[in-house]
Structure formats: C-alpha cells, structure tokens
XYZ file of C-alpha atoms in Angstrom:
386
model
C -83.106 35.585 -21.238
C -82.177 31.984 -21.309
C -80.835 30.026 -23.882
C -84.737 27.657 -24.457
C -86.118 31.361 -25.324
C -83.001 32.550 -27.835
C -84.339 33.370 -31.142
C -81.608 31.738 -33.215
C -82.687 29.245 -34.825
C -82.428 25.379 -34.493
C -80.936 23.566 -37.118
C -81.782 19.659 -36.123
C -82.239 17.631 -32.964
C -78.749 16.895 -30.771
C -78.250 13.438 -31.034
C -75.990 10.996 -29.381
C -73.930 10.872 -32.325
C -72.867 14.153 -32.050
C -70.472 13.152 -29.343
C -67.615 11.202 -31.059
C -66.632 9.713 -27.234
C -69.734 7.860 -26.754
C -70.712 4.719 -28.209
C -74.153 4.506 -29.204
C -75.926 1.549 -28.149
C -77.925 1.691 -31.545
C -74.537 1.190 -33.445
C -73.790 -2.321 -31.928
C -77.925 -3.728 -33.264
C -78.646 -4.677 -36.949
C -81.162 -3.176 -38.837
C -84.794 -3.555 -37.142
C -85.831 -6.348 -39.302
C -89.919 -5.405 -39.733
C -88.797 -2.453 -41.015
C -87.959 -4.092 -44.349
C -90.739 -6.087 -44.912
C -93.041 -2.300 -45.312
C -93.153 -2.263 -49.036
C -94.410 -5.515 -48.944
C -96.959 -4.659 -46.807
C -97.898 -1.834 -48.602
C -98.548 -4.034 -52.109
C -100.773 -6.653 -49.560
C -102.851 -3.506 -48.736
C -103.617 -2.719 -52.335
C -105.274 -6.077 -52.817
C -109.113 -5.029 -53.651
C -109.876 -7.671 -50.762
C -107.718 -6.152 -48.771
C -104.747 -7.392 -47.055
C -104.588 -11.108 -44.683
C -101.538 -10.423 -42.644
C -100.035 -13.752 -41.047
C -96.914 -12.225 -40.521
C -95.560 -10.994 -36.861
C -98.231 -13.275 -35.074
C -99.919 -11.029 -33.156
C -103.217 -11.957 -31.693
C -106.790 -10.810 -32.705
C -109.400 -12.693 -30.890
C -111.144 -11.079 -27.655
C -109.053 -11.024 -24.355
C -111.072 -13.154 -22.171
C -114.118 -12.013 -20.066
C -112.935 -13.327 -16.928
C -109.268 -11.167 -17.471
C -110.600 -8.330 -18.407
C -113.412 -8.302 -15.238
C -109.680 -8.902 -13.050
C -108.224 -6.013 -15.071
C -111.373 -3.249 -14.413
C -111.744 -4.715 -10.645
C -108.122 -3.615 -10.303
C -108.531 -0.155 -12.209
C -108.549 1.745 -8.795
C -104.351 1.440 -7.810
C -103.299 4.681 -7.773
C -99.705 3.346 -5.486
C -96.999 1.847 -7.124
C -96.773 -1.666 -7.950
C -94.202 -4.227 -6.549
C -91.400 -5.383 -8.522
C -91.830 -9.178 -7.548
C -95.482 -8.347 -7.408
C -98.989 -9.644 -4.553
C -98.521 -12.013 -3.025
C -101.214 -13.787 -4.690
C -100.009 -13.418 -7.937
C -97.009 -15.221 -6.677
C -99.329 -18.219 -5.505
C -100.862 -18.548 -8.803
C -97.620 -18.655 -10.746
C -95.927 -21.035 -8.628
C -99.463 -22.712 -8.886
C -99.461 -22.833 -12.106
C -95.706 -23.836 -12.864
C -96.957 -26.976 -10.707
C -100.026 -27.326 -12.571
C -98.972 -27.079 -16.352
C -94.826 -27.757 -16.004
C -94.984 -30.430 -13.513
C -92.411 -28.533 -11.663
C -92.238 -29.619 -8.008
C -91.614 -27.194 -4.778
C -92.006 -24.024 -6.443
C -91.699 -21.468 -4.038
C -92.142 -17.652 -4.066
C -88.787 -17.569 -4.429
C -88.441 -19.434 -8.000
C -91.240 -16.849 -9.781
C -90.634 -13.007 -11.087
C -93.400 -11.285 -12.946
C -91.777 -9.340 -16.461
C -92.626 -6.639 -18.135
C -93.300 -8.948 -21.621
C -90.470 -11.556 -22.450
C -89.035 -9.449 -25.507
C -88.070 -7.096 -22.814
C -86.347 -9.790 -20.800
C -84.531 -11.411 -23.320
C -83.716 -8.402 -24.913
C -82.056 -6.957 -21.590
C -81.127 -9.898 -19.632
C -77.537 -10.188 -20.967
C -76.982 -6.769 -19.500
C -79.087 -6.962 -15.921
C -76.455 -10.601 -15.811
C -73.722 -8.090 -16.110
C -72.324 -9.752 -19.299
C -70.246 -7.828 -21.617
C -67.102 -7.690 -24.031
C -65.639 -11.173 -23.777
C -68.620 -13.327 -22.738
C -70.625 -14.904 -25.056
C -74.982 -15.742 -25.124
C -75.756 -19.095 -27.358
C -79.422 -19.519 -28.957
C -80.080 -21.361 -31.944
C -79.347 -21.171 -35.008
C -82.807 -20.553 -36.352
C -84.130 -18.291 -33.971
C -86.236 -15.430 -32.710
C -84.316 -12.141 -33.250
C -83.957 -11.049 -29.926
C -81.564 -12.841 -28.674
C -79.002 -11.686 -30.462
C -80.171 -8.508 -30.198
C -79.590 -8.754 -26.233
C -75.953 -10.134 -26.037
C -75.353 -7.116 -28.600
C -76.646 -4.378 -26.423
C -74.397 -5.865 -23.199
C -71.317 -5.400 -25.905
C -71.086 -10.043 -24.934
C -70.597 -11.980 -28.605
C -73.629 -13.969 -29.509
C -72.690 -17.276 -31.490
C -75.451 -19.485 -32.944
C -75.626 -23.568 -32.604
C -77.295 -26.343 -34.175
C -77.044 -28.638 -31.011
C -76.234 -26.782 -27.808
C -73.366 -29.107 -26.292
C -70.825 -28.670 -29.456
C -70.738 -25.129 -28.335
C -67.337 -23.920 -26.888
C -67.948 -23.757 -23.243
C -65.029 -21.013 -22.670
C -66.234 -17.642 -22.485
C -70.064 -18.601 -22.985
C -72.091 -17.369 -19.862
C -75.825 -17.850 -21.267
C -77.139 -19.790 -22.471
C -80.734 -20.165 -24.780
C -83.075 -22.633 -25.823
C -86.604 -22.285 -27.274
C -89.323 -25.121 -27.497
C -91.535 -24.893 -29.453
C -89.456 -23.103 -31.223
C -89.892 -19.839 -33.065
C -90.187 -19.662 -36.238
C -90.163 -22.828 -37.035
C -92.385 -24.832 -34.360
C -89.778 -27.426 -33.802
C -90.133 -29.433 -30.116
C -87.147 -30.490 -28.385
C -87.267 -34.143 -26.880
C -86.917 -34.863 -23.564
C -83.451 -36.858 -24.150
C -82.504 -33.595 -25.773
C -83.546 -31.082 -22.829
C -81.903 -33.789 -20.232
C -79.036 -33.767 -22.348
C -78.861 -30.114 -22.988
C -79.348 -29.630 -19.349
C -76.617 -31.862 -18.073
C -73.987 -30.005 -20.125
C -74.705 -26.161 -19.127
C -74.456 -27.748 -15.487
C -71.134 -29.401 -15.956
C -69.675 -26.284 -17.910
C -71.527 -23.608 -15.124
C -73.216 -22.034 -18.385
C -77.345 -20.593 -17.139
C -79.809 -21.709 -19.223
C -82.672 -19.752 -19.909
C -85.627 -22.009 -21.562
C -88.121 -20.006 -23.522
C -91.110 -21.818 -23.243
C -93.613 -19.137 -24.065
C -95.600 -21.268 -27.140
C -95.412 -24.136 -24.372
C -99.232 -24.709 -24.503
C -99.552 -24.613 -28.045
C -98.207 -28.293 -28.675
C -100.239 -29.565 -31.973
C -98.509 -32.646 -33.456
C -95.899 -33.044 -30.267
C -96.280 -32.257 -26.509
C -93.687 -29.834 -25.126
C -92.311 -30.283 -22.182
C -90.688 -27.841 -19.681
C -86.958 -27.480 -18.315
C -88.693 -27.549 -15.239
C -90.328 -31.087 -15.429
C -88.107 -33.134 -12.267
C -87.787 -35.467 -15.850
C -85.532 -32.923 -17.198
C -83.899 -30.995 -14.285
C -83.800 -33.961 -12.150
C -86.201 -31.754 -9.529
C -83.568 -28.918 -9.177
C -83.937 -25.756 -10.581
C -79.879 -25.126 -10.590
C -78.914 -23.320 -13.111
C -81.890 -23.299 -15.245
C -85.030 -20.396 -15.668
C -87.408 -21.206 -17.941
C -89.243 -18.196 -19.322
C -93.190 -18.387 -20.177
C -95.768 -15.307 -21.718
C -99.593 -14.889 -21.668
C -99.695 -12.758 -24.702
C -100.288 -16.331 -26.954
C -102.133 -18.296 -24.854
C -104.684 -15.555 -23.319
C -104.574 -13.229 -26.120
C -102.825 -11.003 -23.322
C -99.824 -9.222 -26.186
C -101.478 -6.035 -25.387
C -101.263 -6.329 -21.638
C -97.218 -7.107 -21.742
C -97.778 -9.988 -18.963
C -95.139 -12.617 -18.639
C -92.796 -14.753 -15.524
C -90.041 -16.227 -14.802
C -89.802 -19.502 -13.054
C -86.573 -21.040 -12.017
C -82.874 -20.849 -10.009
C -83.874 -18.981 -7.119
C -80.444 -17.436 -6.547
C -80.722 -15.921 -10.161
C -84.391 -14.927 -9.691
C -83.292 -13.127 -6.693
C -80.355 -11.248 -8.486
C -82.592 -9.733 -10.989
C -84.998 -8.926 -8.532
C -82.510 -6.937 -6.827
C -81.576 -5.064 -10.118
C -84.784 -4.785 -11.850
C -86.045 -3.178 -8.636
C -83.780 -0.384 -9.318
C -84.761 0.249 -12.692
C -88.593 0.315 -12.191
C -89.309 -2.650 -13.890
C -93.059 -3.171 -12.404
C -95.747 -4.972 -13.963
C -99.227 -2.697 -13.581
C -101.173 -3.831 -10.524
C -104.487 -4.194 -13.335
C -102.229 -6.409 -15.002
C -101.102 -8.591 -11.832
C -104.530 -8.836 -11.145
C -105.555 -9.481 -14.421
C -102.632 -12.917 -14.313
C -103.924 -14.060 -11.717
C -107.167 -14.588 -13.477
C -105.963 -15.447 -16.564
C -103.665 -18.151 -14.597
C -106.992 -19.494 -12.599
C -108.838 -19.969 -16.185
C -108.749 -23.023 -18.434
C -111.401 -22.260 -20.479
C -110.701 -19.394 -22.072
C -107.008 -21.535 -22.657
C -109.236 -24.556 -24.625
C -111.461 -22.470 -26.417
C -108.326 -20.154 -28.124
C -106.201 -23.546 -28.733
C -110.010 -24.470 -30.693
C -109.537 -21.146 -33.110
C -105.815 -21.571 -33.467
C -106.324 -25.810 -34.217
C -109.190 -24.642 -37.253
C -106.972 -22.149 -39.103
C -103.670 -23.866 -38.868
C -105.436 -26.706 -40.631
C -107.100 -24.339 -43.398
C -103.461 -22.683 -43.609
C -101.637 -25.773 -43.598
C -103.978 -27.546 -46.317
C -103.846 -24.740 -48.120
C -100.486 -23.645 -48.689
C -99.639 -27.118 -49.403
C -101.865 -27.566 -52.064
C -99.964 -24.049 -53.837
C -96.965 -25.741 -54.204
C -95.266 -25.196 -50.610
C -93.275 -27.810 -48.334
C -94.089 -27.423 -44.381
C -90.943 -28.023 -42.060
C -91.369 -29.245 -38.608
C -94.073 -26.514 -37.018
C -95.138 -29.699 -34.600
C -96.238 -26.431 -32.211
C -96.655 -23.004 -31.484
C -98.442 -20.314 -33.826
C -96.909 -20.377 -37.418
C -96.121 -22.634 -40.298
C -92.395 -22.828 -41.530
C -92.534 -22.675 -44.853
C -90.338 -23.282 -48.301
C -91.006 -23.551 -51.860
C -87.350 -23.922 -52.267
C -86.307 -20.032 -53.395
C -85.419 -16.861 -51.892
C -87.421 -16.099 -49.057
C -87.875 -12.732 -50.491
C -89.982 -13.859 -54.099
C -91.960 -16.022 -52.052
C -92.462 -12.598 -49.844
C -93.192 -10.501 -52.939
C -95.337 -13.214 -54.752
C -97.779 -13.582 -52.126
C -97.772 -9.749 -51.851
C -99.354 -9.659 -54.694
C -102.208 -11.817 -53.427
C -102.678 -9.262 -50.583
C -101.324 -12.124 -48.497
C -98.297 -10.589 -45.974
C -96.004 -13.446 -44.164
C -92.789 -12.930 -42.680
C -89.230 -13.852 -44.409
C -87.222 -17.056 -42.959
C -84.600 -14.651 -43.439
C -85.399 -12.482 -40.377
C -85.092 -15.573 -38.223
C -81.130 -16.262 -39.498
C -79.477 -17.008 -42.328
C -80.422 -20.868 -42.726
C -83.749 -19.365 -43.230
C -82.776 -17.405 -46.515
C -85.434 -19.868 -48.157
C -88.921 -20.427 -45.571
C -90.865 -18.165 -44.554
C -93.083 -18.202 -41.679
C -96.997 -18.187 -41.390
C -98.408 -16.814 -38.718
C -102.090 -18.181 -38.038
C -103.741 -15.171 -35.548
C -105.213 -13.778 -38.120
C -109.248 -14.154 -37.856
C -111.320 -16.544 -38.698
C -112.536 -14.614 -41.967
C -109.246 -12.970 -43.184
C -107.835 -17.071 -43.133
C -110.929 -18.304 -45.333
C -110.023 -15.162 -47.766
C -106.449 -16.501 -47.735
C -107.356 -19.413 -48.273
C -109.381 -18.633 -51.243
C -106.813 -16.670 -52.679
C -104.012 -18.878 -52.794
C -106.415 -21.414 -54.421
C -107.028 -18.673 -57.585
C-alpha cells in the first residue's frame, strides 16, 4: 500500500519552513497590511446603517456595456492566448498611447499586455534579474507593492523624496508614481524631465506608474512618454497603465506597458516562459475599452461628484486635505495618529485606510477612496455631519 493510503495520522501539513536550508519568500516580506484593518472593518460593519467602505478603492460601478459585449463575444476562446496579445490588442494599445499620452512613433514592440498592474509591480525586479546588491527606488509615500517587489527579488528597497537625490550606485530600478497613490500628488513637467534625464545619465531603468493618469481633477497629469518629457525617445523608460480604475475593470486584470522596446522584448521572452498570458476574452474587452471614450467621461463625472461631496464633508468635520489633485483618493489628516482616526471613523461606520500602510511618513494621515456608490457616499456625508 502506498504512503498516501497509510492509516497513520497526519498531524500537520508540510511547509517550506520544515526545510531549514531553504529560505521562504514569505520571510522577506512585511505583514500584509490590510489584515490589520480587519477589526476596524468589523466595527464599521456593525453600524446600524451598514458599513461605508472607503478603504481599498475598488470600483463598484458597472462594467461598461461595450466592454461586457466584447468579453462575451470572445467567450468561445478554446485555444491558448499569446503573451504579446493579438495584433488587434497591440493596435489598440499603440493607438491609445498616441491619442491619450501624446506618445510618438509607438510600435507593437513598444507595448506589452500584463495581467493587472500589481502583478507587474510585484514581480518586475525578479523578471529583470535583480537580486542582492541591487537597489530599487520608490517614493517615500507609496503603494506598498514597490517595496514588496524589491524584497521578493532579494534586492534592497530605498525610498526618496526627490529621485535625483538618490545615490545611483547599485540603483537598478526607479519607480515614479504620478498621480500618486496614496496622496494624489501630480508631478509637474519639470520634475518629470529632470528625473528622466537623471535616470538616463546614471543608467537607471525608470518605470513610471501612471495608472491614475486619466483621473486628474485639479491638475492635468503628463506621461513620461510625452515628447516634451522624454525628448521623443523611449530609451530607458517604461510607463505602466491599467483599466481597473478608468473603465471599472479591476476584476478583469487588464493592464499594459508602453515604452523601451528592448526592455519590453526581454520581459516578453521571460513572461512567455512563465505563461503570463492575459485571457483572450479580456484582450478583446481591452480593445473595446480603449476604443470607447464615452464610458470614461461618464465614470469621471461619477467620481467627480463623489469626490466633491466627500471632500466638503471631511473638511467640515475638521480634516485637512493635502495634495489630492488627482487619483481616486483624498489624503486627509486631523493631525493625530492615523489609527486613532481610523478607529473613530469606524465607530461611525466609515472605513478608511491608515496612511501608515504607505510608509512611515503617512502615520498621521488616512487615505479616503471615493469609489463607493452614491448611496454610500451620501451615508458617509450624513454621518460626518452628526
């Protein structure tokens, strides 16, 4: 009788930790921050009128009809999709980059579909071959996955206030994020030009996370791929874009890269080996989403209304809003520890994200998403006025 059929009791499941000679990737990572918010979520959910969840920033509005139709129309896709995507998808990506970003001369070799932007951020340092002795730079207040990606590769994460103040020795990858998550700050053209020039001077690969670029409110975000910023050359720069926010496609995991053909060509070969393929129906849906601007305008109008209502309500309740000129968030403070703010709002049934999730510099701020429904936003406004 085989070992699998043995009647001996199994006391616990085998784990990587049972092998002392093997380092677990998990040991390189910080605790998953959102797990710490669960007790506050339970408190908010106990409110008599239910929770108003303004924490994660997940889209709640319907997927545009034109996108749903494209998805279902491509549902009969029994074969494997390609990592590079269909020619129709690459045409859509190059056309959108030219129309929306002002990028010039974008060819198929300058684009690459990815399985959601978080996957790319987390695994990019590994796919680039970075490891011990290499450094990955990212903003002091930032999306935590930049740090996670560095640690997964065994590289050293380093934070900056201004990227050109970094020590370039050993720095292999530099992240920009404009508009910023969590602060909503938008970098001006001068800062972008200076950063591109600095990265090129020191041979540092620059990735610009521009996933909120179409959600500027009090500023007009500019891509690093605009010729005024990059000089018409994509050498050493790549922009990251996503349809999660602008098209309500977070559940589709539809995102893409645009930029340096040599870098994207290398990533394409690596991702072929790893089977990192965007599903064929999602590729078709992406083409439809990029080809339609009506739903983007409608969604912006929804978010603008919610943003205005929440900003006025939080300011009237004693909060100060900083930056927040773009993105889907308000960066707010009452000049107290962020967890005190989170706890107080949770008692009112409102859940927000503690600024500490995004770096120690956010320890007295909270991030407030305006992705809840109109009805839930109205509920938050009422509670804040009580």
